C-alpha positions as semicolon CSV with decimal commas, in nm:
position;residue;x (nm);y (nm);z (nm)
1;M;1,815;3,518;-1,945
2;A;1,567;3,230;-1,936
3;V;1,265;3,278;-1,711
4;L;1,021;3,011;-1,599
5;I;0,712;3,089;-1,391
6;T;0,523;2,783;-1,269
7;P;0,324;2,636;-0,983
8;A;0,541;2,403;-0,777
9;L;0,561;2,187;-0,466
10;I;0,858;2,237;-0,235
11;C;1,035;1,904;-0,179
12;G;1,368;1,990;-0,020
13;V;1,557;2,289;0,118
14;R;1,913;2,328;0,242
15;S;2,106;2,630;0,365
16;H;2,358;2,792;0,132
17;G;2,594;3,067;0,237
18;E;2,515;3,304;0,521
19;N;2,150;3,371;0,446
20;G;2,055;3,187;0,130
21;A;1,896;2,851;0,056
22;I;1,883;2,602;-0,229
23;A;1,535;2,462;-0,282
24;R;1,427;2,164;-0,489
25;L;1,075;2,193;-0,629
26;L;0,855;1,957;-0,827
27;T;0,681;2,133;-1,117
28;P;0,399;1,999;-1,337
29;D;0,571;2,040;-1,675
30;H;0,945;2,050;-1,604
31;G;0,989;1,794;-1,330
32;L;1,222;1,852;-1,039
33;L;1,407;2,185;-1,049
34;A;1,657;2,344;-0,811
35;G;1,709;2,713;-0,748
36;Y;1,894;2,949;-0,518
37;V;1,671;3,166;-0,299
38;R;1,840;3,484;-0,183
39;G;1,747;3,544;0,180
40;G;1,597;3,195;0,200
41;R;1,689;3,167;0,569
42;S;1,526;3,494;0,659
43;R;1,231;3,520;0,895
44;A;1,005;3,610;0,603
45;L;1,099;3,319;0,378
46;R;1,155;3,033;0,623
47;P;0,779;2,969;0,661
48;V;0,742;2,968;0,282
49;L;1,030;2,731;0,213
50;L;0,881;2,433;0,394
51;P;0,858;2,090;0,228
52;G;0,500;2,025;0,128
53;N;0,408;2,388;0,064
54;S;0,252;2,486;-0,268
55;V;0,409;2,794;-0,425
56;K;0,429;3,005;-0,736
57;A;0,793;2,979;-0,843
58;E;0,996;3,203;-1,072
59;F;1,326;3,059;-1,196
60;R;1,582;3,281;-1,371
61;A;1,907;3,150;-1,521
62;R;2,150;3,282;-1,784
63;T;2,247;2,931;-1,900
64;E;2,110;2,579;-1,859
65;E;2,422;2,481;-1,663
66;Q;2,386;2,764;-1,411
67;L;2,190;2,716;-1,089
68;A;1,883;2,930;-1,137
69;G;1,789;3,214;-0,909
70;L;1,454;3,139;-0,753
71;A;1,178;3,359;-0,613
72;V;0,877;3,199;-0,445
73;E;0,532;3,320;-0,353
74;L;0,329;3,111;-0,110
75;D;0,013;2,961;-0,255
76;H;-0,082;2,714;0,020
77;S;0,094;2,648;0,350
78;R;0,100;2,310;0,521
79;A;0,290;2,445;0,821
80;P;-0,002;2,375;1,061
81;L;0,031;2,002;0,985
82;L;0,395;1,998;1,092
83;S;0,291;2,013;1,458
84;E;0,108;1,680;1,423
85;P;0,346;1,379;1,438
86;L;0,196;1,152;1,171
87;P;0,116;1,415;0,905
88;A;0,456;1,578;0,967
89;A;0,636;1,245;0,924
90;A;0,442;1,170;0,605
91;I;0,517;1,510;0,449
92;D;0,882;1,485;0,551
93;W;0,920;1,143;0,391
94;I;0,725;1,188;0,069
95;C;0,897;1,518;-0,009
96;A;1,242;1,378;0,075
97;L;1,177;1,079;-0,152
98;T;1,078;1,306;-0,439
99;A;1,375;1,538;-0,391
100;V;1,638;1,264;-0,401
101;A;1,485;1,005;-0,634
102;L;1,396;1,210;-0,941
103;P;1,649;1,338;-1,194
104;E;1,633;1,711;-1,246
105;G;1,462;1,857;-1,549
106;T;1,269;1,544;-1,651
107;P;0,891;1,596;-1,665
108;Y;0,682;1,365;-1,446
109;P;0,331;1,513;-1,472
110;A;0,167;1,205;-1,320
111;L;0,394;1,224;-1,017
112;Y;0,326;1,595;-0,974
113;Q;-0,049;1,533;-0,976
114;A;-0,012;1,237;-0,741
115;L;0,208;1,426;-0,494
116;D;-0,032;1,719;-0,498
117;G;-0,312;1,470;-0,433
118;V;-0,138;1,303;-0,138
119;L;-0,056;1,639;0,022
120;G;-0,416;1,746;-0,034
121;A;-0,540;1,426;0,130
122;I;-0,320;1,492;0,435
123;D;-0,465;1,844;0,445
124;A;-0,821;1,715;0,431
125;A;-0,786;1,425;0,674
126;P;-0,475;1,442;0,894
127;A;-0,559;1,097;1,043
128;A;-0,347;0,843;0,857
129;R;-0,646;0,631;0,753
130;G;-0,738;0,922;0,525
131;W;-0,409;0,933;0,332
132;G;-0,208;0,616;0,403
133;A;-0,328;0,430;0,095
134;A;-0,264;0,733;-0,127
135;L;0,094;0,749;0,002
136;V;0,151;0,381;-0,080
137;R;0,011;0,436;-0,430
138;Y;0,243;0,733;-0,477
139;E;0,541;0,516;-0,391
140;L;0,421;0,252;-0,638
141;L;0,385;0,520;-0,906
142;M;0,735;0,648;-0,826
143;L;0,875;0,297;-0,880
144;A;0,689;0,264;-1,211
145;E;0,793;0,608;-1,340
146;L;1,158;0,529;-1,266
147;G;1,143;0,193;-1,445
148;F;1,103;-0,036;-1,145
149;G;0,729;-0,098;-1,160
150;L;0,564;-0,393;-0,990
151;D;0,353;-0,639;-1,194
152;L;0,038;-0,680;-0,989
153;G;-0,190;-0,793;-1,272
154;R;-0,145;-1,171;-1,259
155;C;0,022;-1,447;-1,065
156;A;0,385;-1,511;-1,156
157;A;0,344;-1,881;-1,070
158;T;0,004;-1,976;-1,219
159;G;-0,066;-1,698;-1,470
160;G;-0,409;-1,633;-1,321
161;N;-0,539;-1,311;-1,172
162;E;-0,750;-1,445;-0,884
163;D;-0,673;-1,433;-0,511
164;L;-0,348;-1,240;-0,551
165;A;-0,204;-1,207;-0,202
166;F;0,175;-1,177;-0,224
167;V;0,458;-1,021;-0,426
168;S;0,781;-1,195;-0,511
169;P;1,084;-0,993;-0,390
170;R;1,285;-1,135;-0,680
171;S;1,055;-1,070;-0,975
172;A;0,840;-0,787;-0,831
173;A;0,538;-0,980;-0,960
174;A;0,218;-1,078;-0,779
175;V;0,165;-1,433;-0,653
176;S;-0,169;-1,593;-0,567
177;R;-0,232;-1,788;-0,248
178;A;-0,230;-2,109;-0,448
179;G;0,093;-2,019;-0,624
180;A;0,256;-1,921;-0,295
181;A;0,175;-2,243;-0,112
182;G;0,472;-2,341;0,100
183;Y;0,665;-2,021;0,020
184;E;0,455;-1,757;0,198
185;K;0,732;-1,655;0,440
186;R;0,964;-1,573;0,150
187;L;0,713;-1,335;-0,010
188;L;0,585;-0,985;0,065
189;P;0,217;-0,932;0,155
190;L;0,007;-0,767;-0,117
191;P;-0,269;-0,557;0,045
192;R;-0,610;-0,590;-0,114
193;F;-0,658;-0,216;-0,162
194;L;-0,383;-0,217;-0,426
195;I;-0,593;-0,463;-0,628
196;E;-0,948;-0,362;-0,543
197;G;-0,910;0,011;-0,466
198;G;-1,033;0,188;-0,155
199;S;-0,846;0,321;0,144
200;G;-0,744;0,003;0,322
201;D;-0,733;-0,066;0,695
202;W;-0,439;-0,006;0,929
203;P;-0,268;-0,345;0,884
204;S;-0,299;-0,329;0,505
205;I;-0,150;0,023;0,494
206;V;0,149;-0,101;0,695
207;D;0,179;-0,402;0,461
208;G;0,170;-0,164;0,164
209;L;0,449;0,047;0,308
210;Q;0,653;-0,267;0,374
211;L;0,603;-0,372;0,011
212;T;0,695;-0,040;-0,152
213;G;0,972;0,023;0,099
214;F;1,147;-0,299;0,003
215;F;1,163;-0,208;-0,366
216;L;1,243;0,159;-0,306
217;E;1,537;0,064;-0,088
218;R;1,660;-0,198;-0,331
219;S;1,619;-0,011;-0,660
220;V;1,584;0,364;-0,603
221;L;1,749;0,476;-0,280
222;T;2,071;0,278;-0,306
223;D;2,287;0,590;-0,275
224;W;2,072;0,768;-0,016
225;R;2,008;0,504;0,248
226;A;2,133;0,679;0,561
227;D;1,978;1,023;0,508
228;T;1,654;0,957;0,326
229;L;1,536;0,625;0,467
230;A;1,554;0,768;0,819
231;A;1,252;0,983;0,731
232;R;1,063;0,675;0,616
233;E;1,157;0,480;0,927
234;R;1,015;0,758;1,143
235;L;0,688;0,748;0,949
236;V;0,650;0,369;0,962
237;D;0,740;0,361;1,332
238;R;0,474;0,620;1,412
239;L;0,217;0,434;1,202
240;K;0,289;0,106;1,379
241;R;0,255;0,274;1,717
242;A;-0,077;0,423;1,603
243;V;-0,196;0,077;1,497
244;A;-0,090;-0,075;1,828
């Protein structure tokens, strides 16, 4: 029987049978893994099996094809954040994205570190200005890791790298203000924090989510639109209301 013990981030949980649950966890060295938790719907385990929680996970399976049995030990709970609308919406979305977008068993160490970083930022500063930019960067990294990366290094029209302000929805490449002249309404805004770094202001965070959301919906979430994008819509709606 193969045994794997690893730190992990809980990304998705669904009920299975009368009292069990199937959890999908992102691990640092083995990517996204699923396992059956006996008693996962019990009073003791429900608070542990929350998306966003950090756990110590033990997977046991007789064969690679078999769904592994999973035991979890709580390392860090983010349950207190789930009572706050914006942090709760962000955790719900980013974990749902990870659970449905990644193939199982493929290592994505950069994504694990980035997800851990975003969740840590939400812990440290529940106000969205403290983690909004990190969430946008995570979505950009997700696109790149899955082969749909954006080219934000130079203008697709002029070849230069100055005054980049838009992204072409067709080529996923940056466009400068000069290169976009007359076509601005057909392009997506490129927030400055994705070029210059920093946290960005409210409008730029919303622009960043609009940018990454377009490419995630087009290239990654084509088979999961109804279920998964609803979580993102809730997050963006709450952010826009916070901005207003």
